[in-house]
Amino acid sequence: MSSIPQNLQAVHEAIALSAARYDRNPTEIALLAVSKTFGAEQVLQAWQAGQRAFGENYVQEGVDKIAEVRRLLADDGGAEQLVWHFIGPIQSNKTRQIAENFSWVHSIDREKIATRLSEQRPSSAGKLQVCLQVNISGEASKSGVTPDQVDSLAKHVVQLPNLCLRGLMCVPEASEDEAVQRQAFRQLAVLQRQLQTQGIAVDTLSMGMSADMQAAIAEGSTIVRIGSAIFGKRDYAV
Ligand SMILES: *Cc1c(COP(=O)(O)O)cnc(C)c1O
């Protein structure tokens, strides 16, 4: 079995290859290591290999892990370098914990959630960096606004004092066909350009996971969210 540092190395190489193939600057593609279901130990292994940005889907698991990693890294002073991103579905009774513990939220899909996050963001923490989640494939089971709701949600978020709207995020319907994958990601890029045309300065496209990273990079992804290719297969039974 390969180790987390080796996997990280391989993912960086894959990002560089895709960037070269699609004429992208690899420094404009950030790697978010999705550590959900894995423990603080695995986060530390990735940290030791140079990884700094981590993504979590479940609030309680994420908050506990952040505290545990901070405790383990206290002596190194390294905890300040870690940047935690919340990428999972958001219930309104969990917004305070998210606002207090994370630097980024990728999964904003309603005005009420955005408003609460802004109200509950501690001023000492600086603005929360946020993306709107778009249900790009229109699946009933997926969170996210429909493409035609992006505009009005974006206009709501930009006037909230403690949020900084950075861009859009999607989790398209799974497909092994790269052309199908690219088509979904292209739609998100089009929505981003529509916001930019209206003077809303969004610079982030959070798209691409282990199975569709290359297609996402081809279509302009600036943050790829990679879990299993770094940490291995997840065991949801635990
Ligand atoms: C789990 C998850 C990922 C990572 O998925 P992998 O297939 O393990 O790379 C990325 N984004 C979101 C929103 C996720 O829930």
PDB file of N, CA, C and O in Angstrom, residues 7-35:
ATOM      1  N   ASN A   7       1.220   9.319  -2.120  1.00  0.00           N
ATOM      2  CA  ASN A   7      -0.018   9.657  -2.819  1.00  0.00           C
ATOM      3  C   ASN A   7      -0.085  11.148  -3.142  1.00  0.00           C
ATOM      4  O   ASN A   7      -0.506  11.543  -4.228  1.00  0.00           O
ATOM      5  N   LEU A   8       0.327  11.970  -2.170  1.00  0.00           N
ATOM      6  CA  LEU A   8       0.315  13.414  -2.389  1.00  0.00           C
ATOM      7  C   LEU A   8       1.220  13.784  -3.558  1.00  0.00           C
ATOM      8  O   LEU A   8       0.854  14.592  -4.426  1.00  0.00           O
ATOM      9  N   GLN A   9       2.393  13.167  -3.557  1.00  0.00           N
ATOM     10  CA  GLN A   9       3.346  13.404  -4.639  1.00  0.00           C
ATOM     11  C   GLN A   9       2.713  13.045  -5.993  1.00  0.00           C
ATOM     12  O   GLN A   9       2.798  13.790  -6.964  1.00  0.00           O
ATOM     13  N   ALA A  10       2.050  11.890  -6.022  1.00  0.00           N
ATOM     14  CA  ALA A  10       1.416  11.436  -7.273  1.00  0.00           C
ATOM     15  C   ALA A  10       0.298  12.393  -7.710  1.00  0.00           C
ATOM     16  O   ALA A  10       0.144  12.680  -8.903  1.00  0.00           O
ATOM     17  N   VAL A  11      -0.468  12.911  -6.738  1.00  0.00           N
ATOM     18  CA  VAL A  11      -1.545  13.851  -7.086  1.00  0.00           C
ATOM     19  C   VAL A  11      -0.956  15.157  -7.624  1.00  0.00           C
ATOM     20  O   VAL A  11      -1.434  15.713  -8.623  1.00  0.00           O
ATOM     21  N   HIS A  12       0.114  15.635  -6.995  1.00  0.00           N
ATOM     22  CA  HIS A  12       0.772  16.847  -7.516  1.00  0.00           C
ATOM     23  C   HIS A  12       1.270  16.625  -8.937  1.00  0.00           C
ATOM     24  O   HIS A  12       1.160  17.512  -9.795  1.00  0.00           O
ATOM     25  N   GLU A  13       1.805  15.436  -9.193  1.00  0.00           N
ATOM     26  CA  GLU A  13       2.284  15.140 -10.548  1.00  0.00           C
ATOM     27  C   GLU A  13       1.119  15.098 -11.531  1.00  0.00           C
ATOM     28  O   GLU A  13       1.225  15.595 -12.661  1.00  0.00           O
ATOM     29  N   ALA A  14       0.009  14.519 -11.102  1.00  0.00           N
ATOM     30  CA  ALA A  14      -1.165  14.448 -11.984  1.00  0.00           C
ATOM     31  C   ALA A  14      -1.714  15.847 -12.277  1.00  0.00           C
ATOM     32  O   ALA A  14      -2.132  16.144 -13.405  1.00  0.00           O
ATOM     33  N   ILE A  15      -1.696  16.720 -11.264  1.00  0.00           N
ATOM     34  CA  ILE A  15      -2.144  18.103 -11.478  1.00  0.00           C
ATOM     35  C   ILE A  15      -1.226  18.785 -12.495  1.00  0.00           C
ATOM     36  O   ILE A  15      -1.691  19.442 -13.437  1.00  0.00           O
ATOM     37  N   ALA A  16       0.081  18.595 -12.326  1.00  0.00           N
ATOM     38  CA  ALA A  16       1.042  19.224 -13.243  1.00  0.00           C
ATOM     39  C   ALA A  16       0.852  18.716 -14.673  1.00  0.00           C
ATOM     40  O   ALA A  16       0.899  19.500 -15.631  1.00  0.00           O
ATOM     41  N   LEU A  17       0.606  17.414 -14.806  1.00  0.00           N
ATOM     42  CA  LEU A  17       0.398  16.832 -16.142  1.00  0.00           C
ATOM     43  C   LEU A  17      -0.852  17.391 -16.804  1.00  0.00           C
ATOM     44  O   LEU A  17      -0.832  17.781 -17.980  1.00  0.00           O
ATOM     45  N   SER A  18      -1.955  17.420 -16.046  1.00  0.00           N
ATOM     46  CA  SER A  18      -3.205  17.954 -16.605  1.00  0.00           C
ATOM     47  C   SER A  18      -3.049  19.426 -16.942  1.00  0.00           C
ATOM     48  O   SER A  18      -3.551  19.889 -17.971  1.00  0.00           O
ATOM     49  N   ALA A  19      -2.367  20.160 -16.075  1.00  0.00           N
ATOM     50  CA  ALA A  19      -2.159  21.586 -16.333  1.00  0.00           C
ATOM     51  C   ALA A  19      -1.394  21.771 -17.638  1.00  0.00           C
ATOM     52  O   ALA A  19      -1.762  22.600 -18.484  1.00  0.00           O
ATOM     53  N   ALA A  20      -0.343  20.975 -17.822  1.00  0.00           N
ATOM     54  CA  ALA A  20       0.462  21.086 -19.042  1.00  0.00           C
ATOM     55  C   ALA A  20      -0.389  20.736 -20.270  1.00  0.00           C
ATOM     56  O   ALA A  20      -0.351  21.418 -21.293  1.00  0.00           O
ATOM     57  N   ARG A  21      -1.190  19.689 -20.130  1.00  0.00           N
ATOM     58  CA  ARG A  21      -2.005  19.240 -21.269  1.00  0.00           C
ATOM     59  C   ARG A  21      -3.021  20.298 -21.681  1.00  0.00           C
ATOM     60  O   ARG A  21      -3.328  20.461 -22.849  1.00  0.00           O
ATOM     61  N   TYR A  22      -3.571  21.021 -20.710  1.00  0.00           N
ATOM     62  CA  TYR A  22      -4.636  21.982 -21.029  1.00  0.00           C
ATOM     63  C   TYR A  22      -4.165  23.430 -20.918  1.00  0.00           C
ATOM     64  O   TYR A  22      -4.983  24.336 -20.781  1.00  0.00           O
ATOM     65  N   ASP A  23      -2.845  23.603 -20.972  1.00  0.00           N
ATOM     66  CA  ASP A  23      -2.302  24.951 -21.053  1.00  0.00           C
ATOM     67  C   ASP A  23      -2.699  25.810 -19.856  1.00  0.00           C
ATOM     68  O   ASP A  23      -3.064  26.966 -20.005  1.00  0.00           O
ATOM     69  N   ARG A  24      -2.672  25.199 -18.679  1.00  0.00           N
ATOM     70  CA  ARG A  24      -2.981  25.930 -17.454  1.00  0.00           C
ATOM     71  C   ARG A  24      -1.698  26.123 -16.661  1.00  0.00           C
ATOM     72  O   ARG A  24      -0.784  25.303 -16.728  1.00  0.00           O
ATOM     73  N   ASN A  25      -1.664  27.180 -15.854  1.00  0.00           N
ATOM     74  CA  ASN A  25      -0.544  27.390 -14.941  1.00  0.00           C
ATOM     75  C   ASN A  25      -0.800  26.551 -13.678  1.00  0.00           C
ATOM     76  O   ASN A  25      -1.767  26.796 -12.971  1.00  0.00           O
ATOM     77  N   PRO A  26       0.064  25.564 -13.406  1.00  0.00           N
ATOM     78  CA  PRO A  26      -0.206  24.677 -12.261  1.00  0.00           C
ATOM     79  C   PRO A  26      -0.269  25.412 -10.922  1.00  0.00           C
ATOM     80  O   PRO A  26      -0.928  24.949  -9.992  1.00  0.00           O
ATOM     81  N   THR A  27       0.370  26.570 -10.827  1.00  0.00           N
ATOM     82  CA  THR A  27       0.318  27.293  -9.550  1.00  0.00           C
ATOM     83  C   THR A  27      -1.072  27.899  -9.314  1.00  0.00           C
ATOM     84  O   THR A  27      -1.365  28.376  -8.220  1.00  0.00           O
ATOM     85  N   GLU A  28      -1.918  27.905 -10.336  1.00  0.00           N
ATOM     86  CA  GLU A  28      -3.283  28.427 -10.163  1.00  0.00           C
ATOM     87  C   GLU A  28      -4.280  27.337  -9.800  1.00  0.00           C
ATOM     88  O   GLU A  28      -5.488  27.569  -9.778  1.00  0.00           O
ATOM     89  N   ILE A  29      -3.762  26.131  -9.532  1.00  0.00           N
ATOM     90  CA  ILE A  29      -4.648  25.017  -9.168  1.00  0.00           C
ATOM     91  C   ILE A  29      -4.260  24.541  -7.765  1.00  0.00           C
ATOM     92  O   ILE A  29      -3.203  23.923  -7.575  1.00  0.00           O
ATOM     93  N   ALA A  30      -5.088  24.874  -6.780  1.00  0.00           N
ATOM     94  CA  ALA A  30      -4.781  24.512  -5.393  1.00  0.00           C
ATOM     95  C   ALA A  30      -5.310  23.112  -5.089  1.00  0.00           C
ATOM     96  O   ALA A  30      -6.354  22.714  -5.601  1.00  0.00           O
ATOM     97  N   LEU A  31      -4.565  22.419  -4.256  1.00  0.00           N
ATOM     98  CA  LEU A  31      -4.976  21.069  -3.851  1.00  0.00           C
ATOM     99  C   LEU A  31      -5.569  21.110  -2.448  1.00  0.00           C
ATOM    100  O   LEU A  31      -4.895  21.463  -1.479  1.00  0.00           O
ATOM    101  N   LEU A  32      -6.854  20.769  -2.360  1.00  0.00           N
ATOM    102  CA  LEU A  32      -7.520  20.632  -1.070  1.00  0.00           C
ATOM    103  C   LEU A  32      -7.557  19.140  -0.733  1.00  0.00           C
ATOM    104  O   LEU A  32      -8.128  18.347  -1.482  1.00  0.00           O
ATOM    105  N   ALA A  33      -6.937  18.766   0.379  1.00  0.00           N
ATOM    106  CA  ALA A  33      -6.916  17.365   0.794  1.00  0.00           C
ATOM    107  C   ALA A  33      -8.160  17.084   1.630  1.00  0.00           C
ATOM    108  O   ALA A  33      -8.335  17.654   2.709  1.00  0.00           O
ATOM    109  N   VAL A  34      -9.045  16.247   1.117  1.00  0.00           N
ATOM    110  CA  VAL A  34     -10.310  15.975   1.801  1.00  0.00           C
ATOM    111  C   VAL A  34     -10.115  14.840   2.803  1.00  0.00           C
ATOM    112  O   VAL A  34      -9.963  13.681   2.428  1.00  0.00           O
ATOM    113  N   SER A  35     -10.108  15.214   4.083  1.00  0.00           N
ATOM    114  CA  SER A  35      -9.709  14.266   5.128  1.00  0.00           C
ATOM    115  C   SER A  35     -10.889  13.639   5.859  1.00  0.00           C
ATOM    116  O   SER A  35     -10.708  12.956   6.873  1.00  0.00           O
TER     117      SER A  35
END
